[in-house]
Tab-separated table of C-alpha atoms and ligand atoms in Angstrom:
chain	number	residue	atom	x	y	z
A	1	UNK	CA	1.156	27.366	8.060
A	2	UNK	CA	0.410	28.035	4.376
A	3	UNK	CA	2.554	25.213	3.245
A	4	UNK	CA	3.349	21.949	4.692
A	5	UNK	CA	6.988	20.963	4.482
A	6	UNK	CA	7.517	17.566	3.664
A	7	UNK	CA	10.387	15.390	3.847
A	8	UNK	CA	10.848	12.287	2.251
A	9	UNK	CA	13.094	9.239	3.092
A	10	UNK	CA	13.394	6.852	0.258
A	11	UNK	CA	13.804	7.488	-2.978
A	12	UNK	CA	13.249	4.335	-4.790
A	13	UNK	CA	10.848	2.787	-6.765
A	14	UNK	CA	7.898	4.579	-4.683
A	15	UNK	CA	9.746	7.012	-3.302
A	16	UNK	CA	10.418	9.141	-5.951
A	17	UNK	CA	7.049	9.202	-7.471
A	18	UNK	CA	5.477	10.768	-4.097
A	19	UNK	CA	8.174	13.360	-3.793
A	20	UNK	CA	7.451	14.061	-7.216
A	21	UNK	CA	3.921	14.527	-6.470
A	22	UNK	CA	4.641	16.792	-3.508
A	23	UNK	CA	6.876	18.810	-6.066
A	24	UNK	CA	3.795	19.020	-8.863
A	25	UNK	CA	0.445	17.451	-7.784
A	26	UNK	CA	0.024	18.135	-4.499
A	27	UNK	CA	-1.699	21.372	-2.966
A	28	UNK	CA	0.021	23.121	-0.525
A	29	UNK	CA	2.429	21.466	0.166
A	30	UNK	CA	6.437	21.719	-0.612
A	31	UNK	CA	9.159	19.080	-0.592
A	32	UNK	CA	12.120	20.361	1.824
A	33	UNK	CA	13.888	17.710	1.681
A	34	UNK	CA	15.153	14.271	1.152
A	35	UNK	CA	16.726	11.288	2.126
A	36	UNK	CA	18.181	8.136	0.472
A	37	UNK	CA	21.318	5.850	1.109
A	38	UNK	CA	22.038	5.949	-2.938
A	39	UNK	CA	23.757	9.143	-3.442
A	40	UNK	CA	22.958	8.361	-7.343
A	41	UNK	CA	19.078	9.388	-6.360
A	42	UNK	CA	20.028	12.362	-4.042
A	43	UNK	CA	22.154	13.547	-7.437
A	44	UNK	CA	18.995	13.305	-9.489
A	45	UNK	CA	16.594	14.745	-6.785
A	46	UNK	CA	19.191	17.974	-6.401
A	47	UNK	CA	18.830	18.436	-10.290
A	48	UNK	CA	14.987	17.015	-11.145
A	49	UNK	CA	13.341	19.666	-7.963
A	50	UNK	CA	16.187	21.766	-7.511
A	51	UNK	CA	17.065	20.232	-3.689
A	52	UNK	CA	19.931	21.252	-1.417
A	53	UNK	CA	18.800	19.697	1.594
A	54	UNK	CA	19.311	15.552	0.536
A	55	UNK	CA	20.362	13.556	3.527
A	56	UNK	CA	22.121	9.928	3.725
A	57	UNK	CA	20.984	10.067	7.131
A	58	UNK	CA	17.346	10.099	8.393
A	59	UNK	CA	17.782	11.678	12.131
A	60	UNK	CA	20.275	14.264	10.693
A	61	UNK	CA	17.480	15.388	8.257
A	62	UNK	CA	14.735	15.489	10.834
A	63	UNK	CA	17.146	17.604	13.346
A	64	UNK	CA	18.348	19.615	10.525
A	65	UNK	CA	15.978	20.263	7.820
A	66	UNK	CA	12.999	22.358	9.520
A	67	UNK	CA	10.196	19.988	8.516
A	68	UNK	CA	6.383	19.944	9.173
A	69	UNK	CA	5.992	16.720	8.157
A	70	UNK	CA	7.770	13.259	6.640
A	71	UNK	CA	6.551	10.786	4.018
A	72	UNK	CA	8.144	7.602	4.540
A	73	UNK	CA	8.816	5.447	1.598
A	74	UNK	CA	12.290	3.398	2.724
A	75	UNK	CA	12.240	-0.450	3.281
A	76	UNK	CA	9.461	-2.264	5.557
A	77	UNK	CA	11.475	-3.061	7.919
A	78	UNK	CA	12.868	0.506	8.988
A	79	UNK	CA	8.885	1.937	8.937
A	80	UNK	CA	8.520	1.360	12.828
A	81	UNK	CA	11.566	2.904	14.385
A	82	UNK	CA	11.416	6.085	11.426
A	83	UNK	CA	7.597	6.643	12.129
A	84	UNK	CA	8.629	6.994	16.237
A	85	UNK	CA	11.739	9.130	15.601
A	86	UNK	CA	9.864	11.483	13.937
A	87	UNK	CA	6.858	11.286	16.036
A	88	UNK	CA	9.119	12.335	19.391
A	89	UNK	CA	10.338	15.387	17.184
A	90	UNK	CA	6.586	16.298	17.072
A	91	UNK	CA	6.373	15.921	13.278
A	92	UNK	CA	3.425	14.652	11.255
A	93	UNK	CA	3.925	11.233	9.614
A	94	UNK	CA	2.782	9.628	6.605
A	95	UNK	CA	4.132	6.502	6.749
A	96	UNK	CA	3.906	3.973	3.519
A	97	UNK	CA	2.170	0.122	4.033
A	98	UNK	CA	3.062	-2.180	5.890
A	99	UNK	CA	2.813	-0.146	9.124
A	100	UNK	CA	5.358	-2.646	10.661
A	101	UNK	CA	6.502	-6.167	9.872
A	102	UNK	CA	5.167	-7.637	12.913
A	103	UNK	CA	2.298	-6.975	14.886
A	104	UNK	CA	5.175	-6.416	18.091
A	105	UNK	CA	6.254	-3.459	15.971
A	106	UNK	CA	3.004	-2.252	15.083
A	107	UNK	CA	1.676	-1.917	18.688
A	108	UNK	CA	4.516	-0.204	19.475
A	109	UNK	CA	4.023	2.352	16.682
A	110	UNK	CA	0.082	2.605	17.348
A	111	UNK	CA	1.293	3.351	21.367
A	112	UNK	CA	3.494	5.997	19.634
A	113	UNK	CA	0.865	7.074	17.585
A	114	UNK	CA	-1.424	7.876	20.345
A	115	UNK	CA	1.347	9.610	22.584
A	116	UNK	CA	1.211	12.635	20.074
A	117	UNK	CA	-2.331	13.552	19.203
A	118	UNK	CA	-1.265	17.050	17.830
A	119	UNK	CA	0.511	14.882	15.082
A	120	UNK	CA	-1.551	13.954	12.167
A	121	UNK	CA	-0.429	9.860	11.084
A	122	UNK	CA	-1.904	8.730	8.177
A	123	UNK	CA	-0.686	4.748	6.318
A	124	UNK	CA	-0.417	4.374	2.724
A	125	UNK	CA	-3.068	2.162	1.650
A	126	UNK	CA	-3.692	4.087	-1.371
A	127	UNK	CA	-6.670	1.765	-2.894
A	128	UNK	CA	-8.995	3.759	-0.664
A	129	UNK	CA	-8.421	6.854	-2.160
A	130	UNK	CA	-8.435	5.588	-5.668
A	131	UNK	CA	-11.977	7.404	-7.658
A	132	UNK	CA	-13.027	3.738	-8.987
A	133	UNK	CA	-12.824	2.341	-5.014
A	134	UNK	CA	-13.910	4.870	-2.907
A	135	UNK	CA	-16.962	5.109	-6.139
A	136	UNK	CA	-17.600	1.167	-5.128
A	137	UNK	CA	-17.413	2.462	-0.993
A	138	UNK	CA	-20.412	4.646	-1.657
A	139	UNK	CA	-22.121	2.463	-3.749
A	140	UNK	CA	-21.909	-0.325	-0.804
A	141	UNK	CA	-22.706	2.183	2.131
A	142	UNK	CA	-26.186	3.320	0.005
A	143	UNK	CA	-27.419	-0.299	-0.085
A	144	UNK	CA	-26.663	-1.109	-3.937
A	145	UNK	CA	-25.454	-4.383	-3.545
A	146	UNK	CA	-27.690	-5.242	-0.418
A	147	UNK	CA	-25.553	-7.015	2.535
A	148	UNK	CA	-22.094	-7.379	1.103
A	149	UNK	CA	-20.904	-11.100	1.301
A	150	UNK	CA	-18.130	-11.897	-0.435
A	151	UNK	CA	-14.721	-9.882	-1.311
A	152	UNK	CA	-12.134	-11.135	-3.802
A	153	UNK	CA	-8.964	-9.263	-4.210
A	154	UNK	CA	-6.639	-10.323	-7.120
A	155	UNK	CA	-3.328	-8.724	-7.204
A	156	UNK	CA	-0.744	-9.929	-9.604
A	157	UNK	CA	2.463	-8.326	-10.859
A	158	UNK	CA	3.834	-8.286	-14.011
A	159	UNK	CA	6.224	-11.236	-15.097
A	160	UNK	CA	8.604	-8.660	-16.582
A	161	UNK	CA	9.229	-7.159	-13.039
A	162	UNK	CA	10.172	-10.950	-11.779
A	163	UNK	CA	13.900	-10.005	-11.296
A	164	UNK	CA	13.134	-6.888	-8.857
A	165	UNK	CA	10.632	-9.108	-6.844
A	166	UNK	CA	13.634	-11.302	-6.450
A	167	UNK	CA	15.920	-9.276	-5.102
A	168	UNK	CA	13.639	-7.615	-2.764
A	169	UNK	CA	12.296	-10.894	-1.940
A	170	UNK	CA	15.089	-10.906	1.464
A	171	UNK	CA	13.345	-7.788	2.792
A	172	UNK	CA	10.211	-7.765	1.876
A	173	UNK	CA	8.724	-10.107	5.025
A	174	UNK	CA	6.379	-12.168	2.386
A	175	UNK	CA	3.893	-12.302	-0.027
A	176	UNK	CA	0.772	-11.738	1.839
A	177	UNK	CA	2.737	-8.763	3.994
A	178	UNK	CA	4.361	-7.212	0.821
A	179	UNK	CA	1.417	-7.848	-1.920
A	180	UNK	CA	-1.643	-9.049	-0.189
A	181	UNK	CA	-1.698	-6.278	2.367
A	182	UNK	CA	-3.620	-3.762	-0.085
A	183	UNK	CA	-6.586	-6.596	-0.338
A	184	UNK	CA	-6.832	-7.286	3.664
A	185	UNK	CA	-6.831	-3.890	4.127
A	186	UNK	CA	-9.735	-3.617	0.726
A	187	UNK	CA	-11.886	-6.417	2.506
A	188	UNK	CA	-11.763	-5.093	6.319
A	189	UNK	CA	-12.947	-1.976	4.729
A	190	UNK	CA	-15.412	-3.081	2.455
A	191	UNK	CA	-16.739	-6.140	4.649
A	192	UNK	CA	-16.830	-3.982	7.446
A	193	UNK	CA	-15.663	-6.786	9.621
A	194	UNK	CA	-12.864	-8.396	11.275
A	195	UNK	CA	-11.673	-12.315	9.491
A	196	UNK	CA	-12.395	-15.083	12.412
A	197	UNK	CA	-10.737	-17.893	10.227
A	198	UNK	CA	-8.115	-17.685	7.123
A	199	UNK	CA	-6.517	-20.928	5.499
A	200	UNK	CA	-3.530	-19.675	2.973
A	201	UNK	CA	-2.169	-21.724	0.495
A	202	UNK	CA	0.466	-21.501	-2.927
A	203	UNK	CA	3.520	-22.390	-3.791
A	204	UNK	CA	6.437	-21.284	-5.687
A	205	UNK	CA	4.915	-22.309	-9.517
A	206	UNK	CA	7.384	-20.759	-11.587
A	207	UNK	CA	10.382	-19.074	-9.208
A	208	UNK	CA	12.111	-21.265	-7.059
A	209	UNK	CA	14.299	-18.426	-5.839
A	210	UNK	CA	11.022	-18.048	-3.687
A	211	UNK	CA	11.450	-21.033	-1.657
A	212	UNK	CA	14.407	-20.247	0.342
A	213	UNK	CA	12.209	-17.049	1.980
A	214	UNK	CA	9.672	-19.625	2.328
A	215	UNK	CA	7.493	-17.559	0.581
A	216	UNK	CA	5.821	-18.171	-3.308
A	217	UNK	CA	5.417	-16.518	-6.068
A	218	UNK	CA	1.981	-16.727	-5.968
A	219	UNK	CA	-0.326	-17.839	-2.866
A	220	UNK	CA	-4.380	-17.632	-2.001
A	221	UNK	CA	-5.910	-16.998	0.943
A	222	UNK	CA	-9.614	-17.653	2.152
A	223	UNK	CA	-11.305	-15.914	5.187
A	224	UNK	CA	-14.347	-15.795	6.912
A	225	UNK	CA	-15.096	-12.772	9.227
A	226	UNK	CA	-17.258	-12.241	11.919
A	227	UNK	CA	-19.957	-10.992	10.549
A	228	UNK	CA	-20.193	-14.743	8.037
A	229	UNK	CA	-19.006	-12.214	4.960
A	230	UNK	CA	-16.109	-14.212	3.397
A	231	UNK	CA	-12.954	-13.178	1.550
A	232	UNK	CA	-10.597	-14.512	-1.114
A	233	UNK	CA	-7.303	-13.007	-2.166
A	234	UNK	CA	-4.615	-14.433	-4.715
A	235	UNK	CA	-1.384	-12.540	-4.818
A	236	UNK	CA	0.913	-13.467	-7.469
A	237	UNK	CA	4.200	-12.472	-9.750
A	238	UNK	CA	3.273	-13.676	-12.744
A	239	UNK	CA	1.242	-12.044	-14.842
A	240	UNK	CA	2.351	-12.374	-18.461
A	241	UNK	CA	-0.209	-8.734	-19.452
A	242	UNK	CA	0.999	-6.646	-17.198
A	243	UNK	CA	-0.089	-5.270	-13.320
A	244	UNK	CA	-3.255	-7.239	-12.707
A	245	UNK	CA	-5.160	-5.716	-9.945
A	246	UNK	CA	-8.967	-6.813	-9.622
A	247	UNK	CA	-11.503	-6.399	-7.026
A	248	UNK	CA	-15.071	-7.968	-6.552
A	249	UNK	CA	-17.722	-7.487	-4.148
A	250	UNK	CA	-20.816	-9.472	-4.115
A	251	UNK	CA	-23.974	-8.610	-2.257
A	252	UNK	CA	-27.606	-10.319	-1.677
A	253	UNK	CA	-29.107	-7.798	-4.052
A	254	UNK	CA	-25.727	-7.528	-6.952
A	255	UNK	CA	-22.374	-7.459	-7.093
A	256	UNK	CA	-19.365	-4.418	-8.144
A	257	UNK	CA	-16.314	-5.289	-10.073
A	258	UNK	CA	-13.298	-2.290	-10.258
A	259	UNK	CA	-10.803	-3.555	-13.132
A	260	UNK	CA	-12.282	-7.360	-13.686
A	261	UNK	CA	-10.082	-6.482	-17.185
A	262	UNK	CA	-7.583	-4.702	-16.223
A	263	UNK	CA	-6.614	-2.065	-18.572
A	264	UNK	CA	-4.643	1.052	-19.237
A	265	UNK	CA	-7.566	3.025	-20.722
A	266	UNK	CA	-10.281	3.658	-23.117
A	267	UNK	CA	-8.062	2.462	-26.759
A	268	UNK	CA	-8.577	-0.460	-28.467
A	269	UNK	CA	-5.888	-1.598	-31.000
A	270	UNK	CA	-6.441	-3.311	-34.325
A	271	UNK	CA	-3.689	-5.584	-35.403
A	272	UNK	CA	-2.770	-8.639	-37.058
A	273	UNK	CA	-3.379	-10.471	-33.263
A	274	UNK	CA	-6.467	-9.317	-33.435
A	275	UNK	CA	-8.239	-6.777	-31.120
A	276	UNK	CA	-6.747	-5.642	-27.768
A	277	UNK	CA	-6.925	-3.442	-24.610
A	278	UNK	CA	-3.583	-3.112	-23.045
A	279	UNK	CA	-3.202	-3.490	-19.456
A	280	UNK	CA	-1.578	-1.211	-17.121
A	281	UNK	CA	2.534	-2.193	-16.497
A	282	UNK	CA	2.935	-0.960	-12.910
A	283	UNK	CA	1.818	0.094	-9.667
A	284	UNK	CA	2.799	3.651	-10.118
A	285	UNK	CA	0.985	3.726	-13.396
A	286	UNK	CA	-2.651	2.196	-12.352
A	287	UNK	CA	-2.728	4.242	-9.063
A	288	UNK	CA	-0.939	7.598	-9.728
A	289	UNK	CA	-3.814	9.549	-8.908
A	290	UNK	CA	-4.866	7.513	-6.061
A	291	UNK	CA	-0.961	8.343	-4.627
A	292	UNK	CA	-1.592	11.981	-5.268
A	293	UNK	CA	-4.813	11.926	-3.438
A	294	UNK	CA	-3.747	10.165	-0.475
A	295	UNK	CA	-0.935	12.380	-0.096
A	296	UNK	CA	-3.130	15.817	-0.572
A	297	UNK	CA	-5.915	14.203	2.324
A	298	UNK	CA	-2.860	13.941	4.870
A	299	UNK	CA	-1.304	17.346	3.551
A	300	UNK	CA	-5.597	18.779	3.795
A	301	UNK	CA	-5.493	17.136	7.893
A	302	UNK	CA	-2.852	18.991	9.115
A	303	UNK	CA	-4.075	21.973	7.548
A	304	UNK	CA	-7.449	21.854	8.527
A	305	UNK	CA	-6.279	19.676	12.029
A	306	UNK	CA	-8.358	16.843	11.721
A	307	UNK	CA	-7.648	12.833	11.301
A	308	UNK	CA	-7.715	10.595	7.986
A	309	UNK	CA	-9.480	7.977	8.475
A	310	UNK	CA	-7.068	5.576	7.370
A	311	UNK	CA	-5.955	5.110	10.970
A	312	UNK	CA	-2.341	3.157	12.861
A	313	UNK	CA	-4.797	0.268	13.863
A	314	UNK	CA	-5.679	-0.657	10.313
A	315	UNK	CA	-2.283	-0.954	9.516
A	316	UNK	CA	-1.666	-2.945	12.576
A	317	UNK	CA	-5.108	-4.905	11.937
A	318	UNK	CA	-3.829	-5.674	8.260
A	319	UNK	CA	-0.323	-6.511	9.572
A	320	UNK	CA	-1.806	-9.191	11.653
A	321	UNK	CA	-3.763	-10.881	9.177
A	322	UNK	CA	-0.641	-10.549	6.630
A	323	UNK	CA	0.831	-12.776	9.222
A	324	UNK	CA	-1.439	-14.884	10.295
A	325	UNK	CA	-2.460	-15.628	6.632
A	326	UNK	CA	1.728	-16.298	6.320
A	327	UNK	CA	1.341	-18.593	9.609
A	328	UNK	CA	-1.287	-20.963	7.896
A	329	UNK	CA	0.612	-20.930	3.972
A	330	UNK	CA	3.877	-21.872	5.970
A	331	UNK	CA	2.247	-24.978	8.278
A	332	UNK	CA	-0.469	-25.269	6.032
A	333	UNK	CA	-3.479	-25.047	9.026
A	334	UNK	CA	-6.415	-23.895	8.959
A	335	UNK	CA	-6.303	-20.365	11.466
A	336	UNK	CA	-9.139	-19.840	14.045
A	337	UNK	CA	-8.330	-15.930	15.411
A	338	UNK	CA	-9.230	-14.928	18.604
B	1	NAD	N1	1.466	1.370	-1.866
B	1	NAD	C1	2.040	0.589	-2.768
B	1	NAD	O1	1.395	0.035	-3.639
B	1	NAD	C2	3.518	0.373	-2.697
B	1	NAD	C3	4.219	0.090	-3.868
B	1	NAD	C4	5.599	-0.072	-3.772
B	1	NAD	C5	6.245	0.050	-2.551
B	1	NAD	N2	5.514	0.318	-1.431
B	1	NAD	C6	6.188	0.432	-0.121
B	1	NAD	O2	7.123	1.515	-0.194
B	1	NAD	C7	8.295	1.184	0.532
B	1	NAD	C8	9.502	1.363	-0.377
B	1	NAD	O3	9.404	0.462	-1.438
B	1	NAD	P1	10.238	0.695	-2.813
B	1	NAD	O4	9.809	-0.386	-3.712
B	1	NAD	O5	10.131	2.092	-3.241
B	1	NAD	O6	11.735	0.380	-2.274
B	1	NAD	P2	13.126	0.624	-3.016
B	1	NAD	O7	13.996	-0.504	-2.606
B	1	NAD	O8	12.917	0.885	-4.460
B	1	NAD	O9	13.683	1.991	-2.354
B	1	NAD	C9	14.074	2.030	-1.003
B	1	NAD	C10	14.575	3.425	-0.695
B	1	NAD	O10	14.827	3.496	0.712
B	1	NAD	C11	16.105	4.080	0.933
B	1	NAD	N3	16.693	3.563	2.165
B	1	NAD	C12	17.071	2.299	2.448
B	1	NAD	N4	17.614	2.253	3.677
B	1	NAD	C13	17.565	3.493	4.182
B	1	NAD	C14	17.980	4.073	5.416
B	1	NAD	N5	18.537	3.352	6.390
B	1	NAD	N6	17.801	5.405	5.598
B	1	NAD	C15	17.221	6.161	4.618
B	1	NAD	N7	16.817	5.669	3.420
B	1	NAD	C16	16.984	4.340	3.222
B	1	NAD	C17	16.916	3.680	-0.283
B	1	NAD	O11	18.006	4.575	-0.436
B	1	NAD	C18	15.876	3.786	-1.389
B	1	NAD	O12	15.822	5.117	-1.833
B	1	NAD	C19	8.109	-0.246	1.052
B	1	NAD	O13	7.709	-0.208	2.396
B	1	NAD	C20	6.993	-0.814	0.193
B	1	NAD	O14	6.191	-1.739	0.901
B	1	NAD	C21	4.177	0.513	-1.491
């Protein structure tokens, strides 16, 4: 196989941008096809990469469109029964975060998972393969910051995209599932450890719309882990500068920071407000090439026929926590995990 033939199913807000990235950033590898519900995205996918084969219907594209492989960017909730369909056709999967909604799902798409070993699976937490994070990694693995203690994850979306968070609010199984997922995932991996305790708390501070998900528009959550390391995570919809994602670990011997000012590069303006950085306005923005990268490392394992190392377990591992951490916000109790 010189080139891996990907096809993608969803075509939204994420969606797009990987295909897009298969199409122009991503070696070896060719976008065959794609599906969506919205024929107004299939129409500009035909005429943006020159498609024919755009599908309304996932099963017909993976029986008809002669794939290698499938990138799945559609709604949470349809992850777990797309990632198996297309795992019994023998395909490779790269399936976006969360793995599934529930940890019931996501054991049943780990058992999947391991039922077809010839089939590279890779999740979408893209922080890893972001230069600035997997910079920090090496920097923690060589000793730098001594014995790593504490994590804190802040991720906070713009105010301005308040009226999309609403609406996908229904689907989108919670805050700490939907948001807080990338900074579990961040502090299993830097911390090296699994959370014995989480308390979650928040509240719905500016968006009532929230409150009939039960969820808030922005919560906290506190964990210790196993090894005594602890963790704190805020995610939140508010953020009047734009997307505010900052990370902090802190070790016996120093500390790393990756974004503690967020900012959309190197240019400082002069104006009559004064002096400013500007911030970065969206996920697609601050972590394009960390998107691109995880796409080419799951495009370089089937090539080369080896594993990521972003395995089915951490999504099911950071799935469980998501809820748990939901569990405690909801009831407001402190969590002891087994
Ligand atoms: N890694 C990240 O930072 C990040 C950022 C945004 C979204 N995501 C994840 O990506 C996924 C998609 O999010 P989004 O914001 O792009 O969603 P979206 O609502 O913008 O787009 C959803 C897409 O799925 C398609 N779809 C819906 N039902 C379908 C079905 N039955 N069959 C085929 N296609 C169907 C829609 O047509 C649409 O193209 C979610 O799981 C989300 O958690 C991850």
């Amino acid at each position: 196989m010189n080139k891996v033939k990907i096809g993608v199913v969803g075509l939204g807000r994420l969606g797009h941008q990987h295909a897009d990235n298969i199409v122009n950033h991503v070696r070896n590898a060719q976008l065959s096809a794609v599906c969506s519900v919205h024929e107004d995205e299939l129409d500009r996918a035909k005429k943006e990469w020159g498609l024919d084969q755009c599908y309304t219907d996932y099963n017909e594209m993976l029986a008809q469109a002669g794939l290698d492989a499938v990138a799945i960017v559609s709604p949470s909730n349809l992850h777990c029964e797309q990632v198996i369909s297309a795992l019994e056709k023998g395909l490779h999967v790269f399936c976006e975060k969360p793995l599934g909604i529930s940890k019931a799902e996501c054991w049943v798409v780990e058992k999947a998972v391991a039922a077809q070993p010839k089939s590279v699976f890779m999740l979408g937490f893209m922080r890893r393969y972001d230069p600035s994070y997997t910079y920090a990694k090496k920097k923690i693995e060589s000793g730098y910051i001594g014995r790593p203690i504490l994590f804190r994850g802040y991720s906070v979306d713009p105010a301005s995209a308040i009226d999309g968070a609403i609406k996908y609010a229904a689907n989108s199984a919670g805050q700490f599932l939907d948001m807080a997922i990338h900074d579990i995932d961040l502090a299993r991996w830097f911390l090296q450890s699994e959370p014995k305790s989480i308390y979650a708390i928040g509240g719905c501070y500016a968006h009532q719309e929230f409150t009939k998900y039960e969820d808030g528009d922005n919560v906290s959550a506190l964990m210790q882990f196993e090894n005594e390391s602890m963790a704190f995570l805020l995610a939140g919809r508010t953020a009047p500068h734009g997307y505010n994602i900052e990370t902090e670990i802190i070790g016996t011997l120093g500390q790393i920071r990756i974004g503690s000012v967020p900012q959309k590069n190197l240019v400082e303006l002069f104006d009559a407000a004064g002096i400013r950085k500007e911030c970065t306005y969206s996920f697609s923005e601050r972590f394009h090439e960390a998107f691109v990268n995880e796409v080419q490392e799951f495009v370089d394992c089937i090539l080369e026929d080896r594993k990521p190392s972003v395995s089915a377990h951490d999504g099911t591992r950071a799935t469980i926590i998501a809820e748990l951490a939901t569990q405690s916000f909801k009831n407001n109790e402190l969590i002891k995990i087994d």
